[in-house]
Tab-separated table of C-alpha atoms in Angstrom:
chain	number	residue	atom	x	y	z
A	1	UNK	CA	32.429	80.597	-45.744
A	2	UNK	CA	32.172	77.849	-48.391
A	3	UNK	CA	30.595	78.798	-51.673
A	4	UNK	CA	27.163	77.316	-52.219
A	5	UNK	CA	26.772	75.080	-55.223
A	6	UNK	CA	23.691	75.529	-57.434
A	7	UNK	CA	20.804	73.187	-56.778
A	8	UNK	CA	19.675	70.508	-59.220
A	9	UNK	CA	16.508	72.506	-59.878
A	10	UNK	CA	18.537	75.586	-60.814
A	11	UNK	CA	20.805	73.560	-63.071
A	12	UNK	CA	17.813	71.970	-64.765
A	13	UNK	CA	16.181	75.356	-65.342
A	14	UNK	CA	19.399	76.821	-66.731
A	15	UNK	CA	19.962	73.876	-69.085
A	16	UNK	CA	16.390	74.159	-70.356
A	17	UNK	CA	16.142	77.966	-70.392
A	18	UNK	CA	19.315	78.625	-72.398
A	19	UNK	CA	18.389	76.444	-75.418
A	20	UNK	CA	14.777	77.666	-75.326
A	21	UNK	CA	15.890	81.296	-75.176
A	22	UNK	CA	18.223	80.715	-78.113
A	23	UNK	CA	15.376	79.111	-80.069
A	24	UNK	CA	13.070	82.045	-79.219
A	25	UNK	CA	15.616	84.577	-80.472
A	26	UNK	CA	16.376	82.596	-83.619
A	27	UNK	CA	12.687	82.126	-84.359
A	28	UNK	CA	11.940	85.807	-83.706
A	29	UNK	CA	14.754	86.900	-86.002
A	30	UNK	CA	13.619	84.478	-88.711
A	31	UNK	CA	10.040	85.751	-88.351
A	32	UNK	CA	11.280	89.329	-88.581
A	33	UNK	CA	13.234	88.606	-91.748
A	34	UNK	CA	10.284	86.744	-93.265
A	35	UNK	CA	7.852	89.553	-92.358
A	36	UNK	CA	10.224	92.164	-93.734
A	37	UNK	CA	10.614	90.232	-96.967
A	38	UNK	CA	6.850	89.850	-97.262
A	39	UNK	CA	6.337	93.579	-96.645
A	40	UNK	CA	9.022	94.437	-99.200
A	41	UNK	CA	7.344	92.289	-101.827
A	42	UNK	CA	3.897	93.781	-101.162
A	43	UNK	CA	5.187	97.356	-101.170
A	44	UNK	CA	7.186	96.785	-104.359
A	45	UNK	CA	4.146	95.416	-106.181
A	46	UNK	CA	2.123	98.498	-105.275
A	47	UNK	CA	4.961	100.757	-106.403
A	48	UNK	CA	5.036	98.950	-109.749
A	49	UNK	CA	1.251	99.265	-110.095
A	50	UNK	CA	1.384	102.965	-109.235
A	51	UNK	CA	4.189	103.531	-111.753
A	52	UNK	CA	2.195	101.865	-114.545
A	53	UNK	CA	-0.927	103.823	-113.594
A	54	UNK	CA	0.998	107.099	-113.665
A	55	UNK	CA	2.570	106.229	-117.015
A	56	UNK	CA	-0.897	105.681	-118.475
A	57	UNK	CA	-1.813	109.293	-117.516
A	58	UNK	CA	0.895	110.872	-119.685
A	59	UNK	CA	-0.470	112.345	-122.951
A	60	UNK	CA	0.350	114.814	-125.718
A	61	UNK	CA	-1.398	118.242	-125.724
A	62	UNK	CA	-0.596	121.037	-128.211
A	63	UNK	CA	2.607	119.251	-129.035
A	64	UNK	CA	3.637	119.210	-125.376
A	65	UNK	CA	3.840	116.208	-123.045
A	66	UNK	CA	1.367	116.526	-120.190
A	67	UNK	CA	0.967	114.479	-117.005
A	68	UNK	CA	-1.739	114.939	-114.434
A	69	UNK	CA	-2.085	112.598	-111.470
A	70	UNK	CA	-4.945	113.385	-109.101
A	71	UNK	CA	-3.877	113.465	-105.445
A	72	UNK	CA	-6.681	111.046	-104.606
A	73	UNK	CA	-5.067	108.441	-106.826
A	74	UNK	CA	-1.837	108.533	-104.849
A	75	UNK	CA	-3.795	108.324	-101.596
A	76	UNK	CA	-5.601	105.292	-102.961
A	77	UNK	CA	-2.325	103.500	-103.572
A	78	UNK	CA	-0.952	104.651	-100.213
A	79	UNK	CA	-4.041	103.262	-98.467
A	80	UNK	CA	-3.403	99.911	-100.107
A	81	UNK	CA	0.066	99.623	-98.553
A	82	UNK	CA	0.403	97.012	-95.734
A	83	UNK	CA	-0.014	98.501	-92.285
A	84	UNK	CA	-1.574	101.787	-93.448
A	85	UNK	CA	-4.651	101.658	-91.240
A	86	UNK	CA	-4.893	105.365	-90.432
A	87	UNK	CA	-4.102	108.586	-92.224
A	88	UNK	CA	-1.476	109.479	-89.649
A	89	UNK	CA	0.323	106.191	-90.389
A	90	UNK	CA	0.270	106.480	-94.179
A	91	UNK	CA	3.518	106.463	-96.062
A	92	UNK	CA	2.839	108.998	-98.867
A	93	UNK	CA	3.750	108.132	-102.439
A	94	UNK	CA	5.756	110.697	-104.371
A	95	UNK	CA	6.636	110.662	-108.035
A	96	UNK	CA	8.786	112.285	-110.680
A	97	UNK	CA	8.416	112.274	-114.455
A	98	UNK	CA	11.444	113.269	-116.507
A	99	UNK	CA	13.033	112.782	-119.879
A	100	UNK	CA	15.831	110.356	-120.459
A	101	UNK	CA	18.388	113.113	-120.097
A	102	UNK	CA	17.037	113.834	-116.585
A	103	UNK	CA	15.236	117.072	-117.416
A	104	UNK	CA	12.256	117.517	-115.101
A	105	UNK	CA	8.739	117.172	-116.484
A	106	UNK	CA	6.369	116.750	-113.496
A	107	UNK	CA	6.110	115.608	-109.852
A	108	UNK	CA	8.685	116.042	-107.080
A	109	UNK	CA	11.772	117.713	-108.474
A	110	UNK	CA	13.859	116.789	-105.408
A	111	UNK	CA	13.796	113.121	-106.354
A	112	UNK	CA	17.148	112.245	-107.922
A	113	UNK	CA	16.600	111.414	-111.619
A	114	UNK	CA	17.186	107.854	-112.685
A	115	UNK	CA	20.321	107.635	-114.784
A	116	UNK	CA	20.279	105.356	-117.799
A	117	UNK	CA	17.712	102.970	-119.171
A	118	UNK	CA	15.771	100.680	-116.815
A	119	UNK	CA	17.182	97.187	-116.831
A	120	UNK	CA	15.529	93.792	-116.534
A	121	UNK	CA	14.726	93.206	-112.841
A	122	UNK	CA	12.731	90.720	-110.689
A	123	UNK	CA	10.888	89.221	-113.608
A	124	UNK	CA	9.340	92.569	-114.600
A	125	UNK	CA	9.412	93.939	-118.105
A	126	UNK	CA	12.683	95.323	-119.373
A	127	UNK	CA	11.355	98.867	-118.858
A	128	UNK	CA	11.077	98.510	-115.060
A	129	UNK	CA	13.695	98.942	-112.333
A	130	UNK	CA	13.267	98.699	-108.536
A	131	UNK	CA	16.061	100.305	-106.536
A	132	UNK	CA	16.967	102.050	-103.258
A	133	UNK	CA	17.901	105.715	-102.985
A	134	UNK	CA	17.750	108.635	-100.529
A	135	UNK	CA	15.687	111.793	-100.313
A	136	UNK	CA	16.324	114.428	-97.646
A	137	UNK	CA	18.817	111.980	-96.074
A	138	UNK	CA	16.111	109.382	-95.603
A	139	UNK	CA	16.096	105.997	-97.348
A	140	UNK	CA	13.518	105.506	-100.068
A	141	UNK	CA	12.329	102.636	-102.221
A	142	UNK	CA	11.734	103.624	-105.865
A	143	UNK	CA	10.226	102.078	-108.992
A	144	UNK	CA	11.501	103.530	-112.307
A	145	UNK	CA	9.542	102.867	-115.512
A	146	UNK	CA	10.747	103.654	-119.070
A	147	UNK	CA	7.634	104.787	-120.973
A	148	UNK	CA	7.441	105.617	-124.757
A	149	UNK	CA	5.082	108.524	-125.700
A	150	UNK	CA	3.993	109.646	-129.200
A	151	UNK	CA	4.576	113.372	-129.848
A	152	UNK	CA	4.819	115.798	-132.771
A	153	UNK	CA	8.533	115.155	-132.836
A	154	UNK	CA	7.930	111.431	-132.982
A	155	UNK	CA	8.360	108.743	-130.365
A	156	UNK	CA	9.749	110.150	-127.147
A	157	UNK	CA	10.712	108.399	-123.932
A	158	UNK	CA	10.091	109.471	-120.363
A	159	UNK	CA	11.110	107.955	-117.034
A	160	UNK	CA	8.361	107.594	-114.449
A	161	UNK	CA	9.662	107.293	-110.876
A	162	UNK	CA	7.322	106.416	-107.999
A	163	UNK	CA	8.543	105.855	-104.467
A	164	UNK	CA	7.895	106.037	-100.768
A	165	UNK	CA	9.988	106.281	-97.626
A	166	UNK	CA	11.366	102.918	-96.453
A	167	UNK	CA	11.106	103.647	-92.724
A	168	UNK	CA	7.530	102.443	-92.590
A	169	UNK	CA	8.517	99.095	-94.051
A	170	UNK	CA	11.031	98.492	-91.249
A	171	UNK	CA	8.506	99.696	-88.679
A	172	UNK	CA	6.122	96.957	-89.805
A	173	UNK	CA	8.920	94.361	-89.448
A	174	UNK	CA	9.842	95.621	-85.972
A	175	UNK	CA	6.207	95.526	-84.928
A	176	UNK	CA	5.965	91.883	-85.967
A	177	UNK	CA	9.297	91.169	-84.267
A	178	UNK	CA	8.133	92.586	-80.926
A	179	UNK	CA	4.838	90.752	-81.154
A	180	UNK	CA	6.665	87.466	-81.671
A	181	UNK	CA	9.078	88.220	-78.848
A	182	UNK	CA	6.279	88.984	-76.400
A	183	UNK	CA	4.342	85.866	-77.344
A	184	UNK	CA	7.311	83.514	-77.243
A	185	UNK	CA	8.684	85.083	-74.052
A	186	UNK	CA	5.349	84.442	-72.377
A	187	UNK	CA	5.496	80.848	-73.629
A	188	UNK	CA	9.063	80.505	-72.331
A	189	UNK	CA	8.063	81.784	-68.885
A	190	UNK	CA	5.134	79.373	-68.831
A	191	UNK	CA	7.452	76.470	-69.699
A	192	UNK	CA	9.948	77.460	-66.987
A	193	UNK	CA	7.190	77.886	-64.413
A	194	UNK	CA	5.804	74.458	-65.282
A	195	UNK	CA	9.299	73.000	-65.069
A	196	UNK	CA	9.867	74.651	-61.668
A	197	UNK	CA	6.647	73.208	-60.266
A	198	UNK	CA	7.341	69.795	-61.820
A	199	UNK	CA	10.905	69.658	-60.482
A	200	UNK	CA	9.666	70.644	-57.028
A	201	UNK	CA	7.195	67.765	-57.055
A	202	UNK	CA	9.821	65.394	-58.479
A	203	UNK	CA	12.424	66.282	-55.836
A	204	UNK	CA	9.967	65.923	-52.963
A	205	UNK	CA	11.005	62.275	-52.256
A	206	UNK	CA	14.612	63.462	-51.940
A	207	UNK	CA	13.647	66.036	-49.306
A	208	UNK	CA	11.555	63.429	-47.505
A	209	UNK	CA	14.560	61.093	-47.458
A	210	UNK	CA	16.741	63.888	-46.051
A	211	UNK	CA	14.230	64.556	-43.260
A	212	UNK	CA	14.104	60.860	-42.402
A	213	UNK	CA	17.883	60.741	-42.123
A	214	UNK	CA	17.945	63.888	-39.968
A	215	UNK	CA	15.440	62.331	-37.571
A	216	UNK	CA	17.490	59.160	-37.162
A	217	UNK	CA	19.355	58.483	-33.957
A	218	UNK	CA	23.120	58.239	-34.010
A	219	UNK	CA	23.094	54.485	-33.328
A	220	UNK	CA	20.457	53.680	-35.966
A	221	UNK	CA	22.215	51.914	-38.849
A	222	UNK	CA	19.236	50.078	-40.306
A	223	UNK	CA	19.141	50.166	-44.143
A	224	UNK	CA	16.717	52.351	-46.054
A	225	UNK	CA	13.840	50.671	-47.952
A	226	UNK	CA	14.937	50.655	-51.589
A	227	UNK	CA	11.564	49.855	-53.164
A	228	UNK	CA	9.941	52.994	-51.742
A	229	UNK	CA	12.465	55.256	-53.453
A	230	UNK	CA	11.974	56.452	-57.054
A	231	UNK	CA	13.912	54.542	-59.683
A	232	UNK	CA	16.433	57.364	-60.151
A	233	UNK	CA	17.157	57.458	-56.409
A	234	UNK	CA	17.560	53.708	-55.953
A	235	UNK	CA	21.311	53.660	-56.844
A	236	UNK	CA	21.931	56.315	-54.183
A	237	UNK	CA	19.850	54.398	-51.629
A	238	UNK	CA	21.712	51.183	-52.498
A	239	UNK	CA	25.059	52.940	-52.083
A	240	UNK	CA	23.901	54.380	-48.746
A	241	UNK	CA	22.777	50.951	-47.552
A	242	UNK	CA	26.137	49.530	-48.591
A	243	UNK	CA	27.875	52.219	-46.548
A	244	UNK	CA	25.606	51.481	-43.585
A	245	UNK	CA	26.454	47.776	-43.874
A	246	UNK	CA	30.194	48.529	-43.881
A	247	UNK	CA	29.795	50.843	-40.890
A	248	UNK	CA	27.858	48.138	-39.068
A	249	UNK	CA	30.560	45.581	-39.814
A	250	UNK	CA	33.266	47.980	-38.649
A	251	UNK	CA	31.297	48.665	-35.470
A	252	UNK	CA	30.956	44.945	-34.794
A	253	UNK	CA	34.683	44.472	-35.328
A	254	UNK	CA	35.435	47.381	-33.032
A	255	UNK	CA	33.125	46.067	-30.326
A	256	UNK	CA	34.611	42.601	-30.656
A	257	UNK	CA	38.110	44.070	-30.501
A	258	UNK	CA	37.321	46.031	-27.342
A	259	UNK	CA	35.679	43.017	-25.722
A	260	UNK	CA	38.518	40.650	-26.609
A	261	UNK	CA	41.187	43.171	-25.650
A	262	UNK	CA	39.609	43.864	-22.270
A	263	UNK	CA	39.297	40.131	-21.645
A	264	UNK	CA	42.911	39.480	-22.592
A	265	UNK	CA	44.218	42.416	-20.549
A	266	UNK	CA	42.352	41.243	-17.447
A	267	UNK	CA	44.377	38.029	-17.176
A	268	UNK	CA	47.947	39.462	-17.128
A	269	UNK	CA	46.892	42.257	-14.790
A	270	UNK	CA	45.419	39.720	-12.400
A	271	UNK	CA	48.614	37.659	-12.634
A	272	UNK	CA	50.699	40.758	-11.868
A	273	UNK	CA	48.592	41.408	-8.799
A	274	UNK	CA	49.003	37.810	-7.606
A	275	UNK	CA	52.787	37.928	-8.041
A	276	UNK	CA	52.988	41.211	-6.165
A	277	UNK	CA	50.797	39.959	-3.310
A	278	UNK	CA	52.795	36.737	-3.080
A	279	UNK	CA	56.013	38.687	-2.780
A	280	UNK	CA	54.569	41.028	-0.171
A	281	UNK	CA	53.204	38.152	1.949
A	282	UNK	CA	56.494	36.275	1.807
A	283	UNK	CA	55.028	33.243	0.071
A	284	UNK	CA	57.890	33.498	-2.436
A	285	UNK	CA	61.163	35.326	-2.358
A	286	UNK	CA	61.414	38.856	-3.651
A	287	UNK	CA	63.719	37.658	-6.448
A	288	UNK	CA	61.170	35.117	-7.645
A	289	UNK	CA	58.364	37.656	-7.421
A	290	UNK	CA	60.315	40.167	-9.493
A	291	UNK	CA	61.148	37.517	-12.102
A	292	UNK	CA	57.484	36.527	-12.361
A	293	UNK	CA	56.443	40.192	-12.621
A	294	UNK	CA	59.068	40.788	-15.343
A	295	UNK	CA	57.836	37.807	-17.390
A	296	UNK	CA	54.211	38.876	-17.025
A	297	UNK	CA	55.097	42.481	-17.914
A	298	UNK	CA	56.943	41.286	-21.024
A	299	UNK	CA	53.928	39.241	-22.065
A	300	UNK	CA	51.600	42.180	-21.387
A	301	UNK	CA	53.803	44.505	-23.440
A	302	UNK	CA	53.735	42.018	-26.289
A	303	UNK	CA	49.960	41.801	-25.990
A	304	UNK	CA	49.514	45.580	-26.120
A	305	UNK	CA	51.816	45.815	-29.144
A	306	UNK	CA	49.856	43.145	-30.994
A	307	UNK	CA	46.540	44.756	-30.122
A	308	UNK	CA	47.731	48.089	-31.485
A	309	UNK	CA	49.118	46.487	-34.644
A	310	UNK	CA	45.877	44.581	-35.213
A	311	UNK	CA	43.792	47.709	-34.827
A	312	UNK	CA	46.130	49.623	-37.138
A	313	UNK	CA	45.955	46.855	-39.737
A	314	UNK	CA	42.151	46.904	-39.710
A	315	UNK	CA	42.084	50.686	-40.185
A	316	UNK	CA	44.647	50.783	-43.001
A	317	UNK	CA	42.871	51.755	-46.244
A	318	UNK	CA	45.853	51.507	-48.584
A	319	UNK	CA	49.585	51.131	-48.502
A	320	UNK	CA	51.820	54.064	-49.232
A	321	UNK	CA	54.347	53.537	-52.010
A	322	UNK	CA	57.822	53.162	-50.459
A	323	UNK	CA	60.700	51.562	-52.322
A	324	UNK	CA	61.798	48.684	-50.089
A	325	UNK	CA	64.945	46.552	-50.409
A	326	UNK	CA	63.498	43.191	-49.392
A	327	UNK	CA	66.845	41.516	-48.830
A	328	UNK	CA	67.974	44.282	-46.459
A	329	UNK	CA	64.618	44.229	-44.657
A	330	UNK	CA	64.850	40.481	-44.046
A	331	UNK	CA	68.403	40.850	-42.731
A	332	UNK	CA	67.277	43.555	-40.282
A	333	UNK	CA	64.462	41.343	-38.975
A	334	UNK	CA	66.838	38.393	-38.521
A	335	UNK	CA	69.357	40.550	-36.647
A	336	UNK	CA	66.607	41.788	-34.320
A	337	UNK	CA	65.491	38.213	-33.548
A	338	UNK	CA	69.012	36.781	-33.321
A	339	UNK	CA	68.969	36.621	-29.482
A	340	UNK	CA	65.964	34.283	-29.614
A	341	UNK	CA	67.678	32.175	-32.279
A	342	UNK	CA	70.823	31.905	-30.213
A	343	UNK	CA	68.889	31.155	-27.020
A	344	UNK	CA	67.386	27.994	-28.570
A	345	UNK	CA	70.465	27.105	-30.602
A	346	UNK	CA	68.546	27.175	-33.876
A	347	UNK	CA	70.186	26.643	-37.255
A	348	UNK	CA	68.946	29.583	-39.338
A	349	UNK	CA	69.286	29.974	-43.125
A	350	UNK	CA	68.528	33.072	-45.194
A	351	UNK	CA	68.186	32.520	-48.937
A	352	UNK	CA	67.366	35.861	-50.615
A	353	UNK	CA	68.103	37.440	-53.954
A	354	UNK	CA	68.203	41.233	-54.445
A	355	UNK	CA	64.610	42.373	-54.961
A	356	UNK	CA	62.904	45.742	-54.567
A	357	UNK	CA	59.226	46.151	-53.749
A	358	UNK	CA	56.899	49.145	-53.638
A	359	UNK	CA	54.675	49.325	-50.568
A	360	UNK	CA	54.638	50.390	-46.919
A	361	UNK	CA	57.754	49.160	-45.182
A	362	UNK	CA	56.384	48.933	-41.639
A	363	UNK	CA	53.625	46.569	-42.778
A	364	UNK	CA	56.003	44.125	-44.417
A	365	UNK	CA	58.419	44.299	-41.497
A	366	UNK	CA	55.624	43.512	-39.021
A	367	UNK	CA	54.470	40.547	-41.148
A	368	UNK	CA	57.931	38.978	-41.373
A	369	UNK	CA	58.586	39.685	-37.682
A	370	UNK	CA	55.414	37.887	-36.617
A	371	UNK	CA	56.042	34.928	-38.911
A	372	UNK	CA	59.646	34.552	-37.745
A	373	UNK	CA	58.684	34.780	-34.062
A	374	UNK	CA	55.998	32.188	-34.618
A	375	UNK	CA	58.518	29.891	-36.336
A	376	UNK	CA	61.034	30.334	-33.500
A	377	UNK	CA	58.337	29.563	-30.936
A	378	UNK	CA	57.299	26.284	-32.552
A	379	UNK	CA	60.745	25.047	-33.608
A	380	UNK	CA	62.353	22.750	-31.034
A	381	UNK	CA	65.787	23.546	-29.632
A	382	UNK	CA	68.676	22.795	-31.979
A	383	UNK	CA	66.174	22.694	-34.842
A	384	UNK	CA	66.353	24.398	-38.215
A	385	UNK	CA	64.368	27.227	-39.777
A	386	UNK	CA	64.901	29.922	-42.336
A	387	UNK	CA	63.562	32.506	-44.765
A	388	UNK	CA	63.531	32.056	-48.535
A	389	UNK	CA	62.914	35.023	-50.882
A	390	UNK	CA	62.155	34.313	-54.546
A	391	UNK	CA	61.014	36.484	-57.410
A	392	UNK	CA	58.467	34.982	-59.771
A	393	UNK	CA	56.781	36.340	-62.888
A	394	UNK	CA	54.042	38.393	-61.239
A	395	UNK	CA	54.750	38.137	-57.521
A	396	UNK	CA	57.373	38.143	-54.810
A	397	UNK	CA	57.294	35.081	-52.532
A	398	UNK	CA	58.653	35.193	-48.970
A	399	UNK	CA	58.603	31.784	-47.278
A	400	UNK	CA	59.312	31.473	-43.540
A	401	UNK	CA	59.812	27.759	-42.841
A	402	UNK	CA	60.496	25.817	-39.658
A	403	UNK	CA	61.074	22.240	-38.535
A	404	UNK	CA	58.414	22.176	-35.853
A	405	UNK	CA	55.682	19.584	-35.269
A	406	UNK	CA	53.335	21.100	-37.849
A	407	UNK	CA	49.679	22.060	-37.647
A	408	UNK	CA	46.901	19.846	-36.397
A	409	UNK	CA	43.552	19.893	-38.229
A	410	UNK	CA	42.013	21.951	-35.418
A	411	UNK	CA	44.887	24.449	-35.502
A	412	UNK	CA	44.487	24.818	-39.254
A	413	UNK	CA	40.831	25.758	-38.790
A	414	UNK	CA	41.557	28.291	-36.026
A	415	UNK	CA	44.834	29.571	-37.464
A	416	UNK	CA	43.708	33.153	-38.181
A	417	UNK	CA	41.133	33.447	-35.391
A	418	UNK	CA	42.289	36.067	-32.858
A	419	UNK	CA	42.813	35.068	-29.222
A	420	UNK	CA	42.434	31.358	-30.017
A	421	UNK	CA	45.919	30.032	-30.864
A	422	UNK	CA	47.300	31.205	-27.521
A	423	UNK	CA	50.649	30.019	-26.197
A	424	UNK	CA	52.895	30.993	-23.352
A	425	UNK	CA	54.574	33.617	-25.550
A	426	UNK	CA	51.662	34.909	-27.553
A	427	UNK	CA	47.970	35.650	-27.475
A	428	UNK	CA	46.925	34.398	-30.909
A	429	UNK	CA	47.080	37.768	-32.662
A	430	UNK	CA	50.334	37.504	-34.631
A	431	UNK	CA	48.984	35.502	-37.569
A	432	UNK	CA	45.759	37.515	-37.655
A	433	UNK	CA	47.771	40.741	-37.851
A	434	UNK	CA	50.018	39.266	-40.545
A	435	UNK	CA	47.041	38.205	-42.667
A	436	UNK	CA	45.354	41.634	-42.407
A	437	UNK	CA	48.585	43.461	-43.229
A	438	UNK	CA	49.243	41.166	-46.194
A	439	UNK	CA	45.805	41.968	-47.590
A	440	UNK	CA	46.439	45.692	-47.039
A	441	UNK	CA	49.633	45.315	-49.096
A	442	UNK	CA	47.659	43.711	-51.915
A	443	UNK	CA	49.018	40.238	-51.201
A	444	UNK	CA	48.016	37.083	-49.358
A	445	UNK	CA	49.307	34.795	-46.619
A	446	UNK	CA	49.135	30.986	-46.759
A	447	UNK	CA	50.285	28.741	-43.892
A	448	UNK	CA	50.478	24.999	-44.484
A	449	UNK	CA	52.317	21.872	-43.389
A	450	UNK	CA	55.436	20.895	-45.313
A	451	UNK	CA	55.288	17.197	-46.128
A	452	UNK	CA	58.470	15.269	-46.960
A	453	UNK	CA	58.230	11.569	-47.844
A	454	UNK	CA	54.726	11.389	-46.456
A	455	UNK	CA	55.608	12.951	-43.097
A	456	UNK	CA	55.142	16.459	-41.730
A	457	UNK	CA	58.576	18.098	-41.689
A	458	UNK	CA	57.479	21.516	-40.496
A	459	UNK	CA	55.372	24.516	-41.454
A	460	UNK	CA	55.723	26.897	-44.400
A	461	UNK	CA	54.335	30.421	-43.995
A	462	UNK	CA	54.173	31.712	-47.580
A	463	UNK	CA	53.659	35.439	-48.146
A	464	UNK	CA	52.737	36.520	-51.696
A	465	UNK	CA	53.241	40.174	-52.678
A	466	UNK	CA	52.530	41.852	-56.027
A	467	UNK	CA	55.712	42.197	-58.060
A	468	UNK	CA	56.567	45.742	-59.163
A	469	UNK	CA	60.296	46.027	-59.756
A	470	UNK	CA	63.581	44.166	-59.486
A	471	UNK	CA	66.912	45.600	-58.489
């Protein structure tokens, strides 16, 4: 079962959906990165604020450094974080205060101490450092602040670390990502649905045209109205009308061929019947009747052969590429027609140089055969005729010449009209077949009087063929 090809509507949807889907994904990813960056900036600012606030709560008491941060203060900063709309969703802030050597002073002892002095970072003061770390195998975002404190021993330095778990930051980014995906996916589906409906309406004239063609009768070859078709469909309608015109012309030729052939076949069959009846009645001798029947049968055979060749010439779309030795082909044709030449005592001359040609051999042989038979028919006894083969720059010329009476003006007008130039040995199809075969070979056939010193000396049948190679 043949595989079904996708429809134009499906192809259109695919070509639109793929770029739109790519744009949706790219836009969603860009929105996610932008939202995550915005959340990171907001969270980091609150961490810095909380670190400064905690550093301000460190004081000296009885010669000892003290730090007390009310739990409500941390909750206040946690509530200010983006996305913290409920207590269950809060990301708690944790802190650690330690000396520069890492010894614990206050807060969450599990927080890894910050090693070294805080460096300049993100435009903050030199005492501040924002960095990533882990606590209980979970990622955390920390702010470390280097804070000087006056004590009995002089100026001392402590490191204030404030942080929160980073998972909530990524949760906010994912939430924004999914929101964007849902919104843009809905928009994409709406666009595709609109495109589906629009393409259905747009393709409706095509379906209407198909239904009109299905409802046509087999013998209806009238052209389609081009102006009623949409602009995009007009080239197809024009091509269809051109095909219909060619089919109509071929049908007319076929009908004319059948009519002419039946008319031409009726005459020799009637003659055969008359000869047979005359022989049976004794009006003529049996020998004479058989001779008449033989001549009529020969003429009928020639007629059938020409009819078949004419029909074959009309149906030939292109010539197959055979390599043909033209000189050898001409010699074969002359040998085949030599009995007719000898019967009339004709002086024949063959002037041919070695030339090869690429085409279909049977076509060229039939052309030369018809032209030579025609020349033999119209050349008087003891006359002269011949074939001349020459190779020119872009063509091969085959000239079949005779010394007959030439062509009258009326004959020149009806030269290639079938069943008109009838003689006792032909039915007016030979030249028509030769012309059609010459055109199928990519060449042309010209038949004209040969004038010598102002008088008609005979007829030249000049066959031009495209030149391809030379031996």
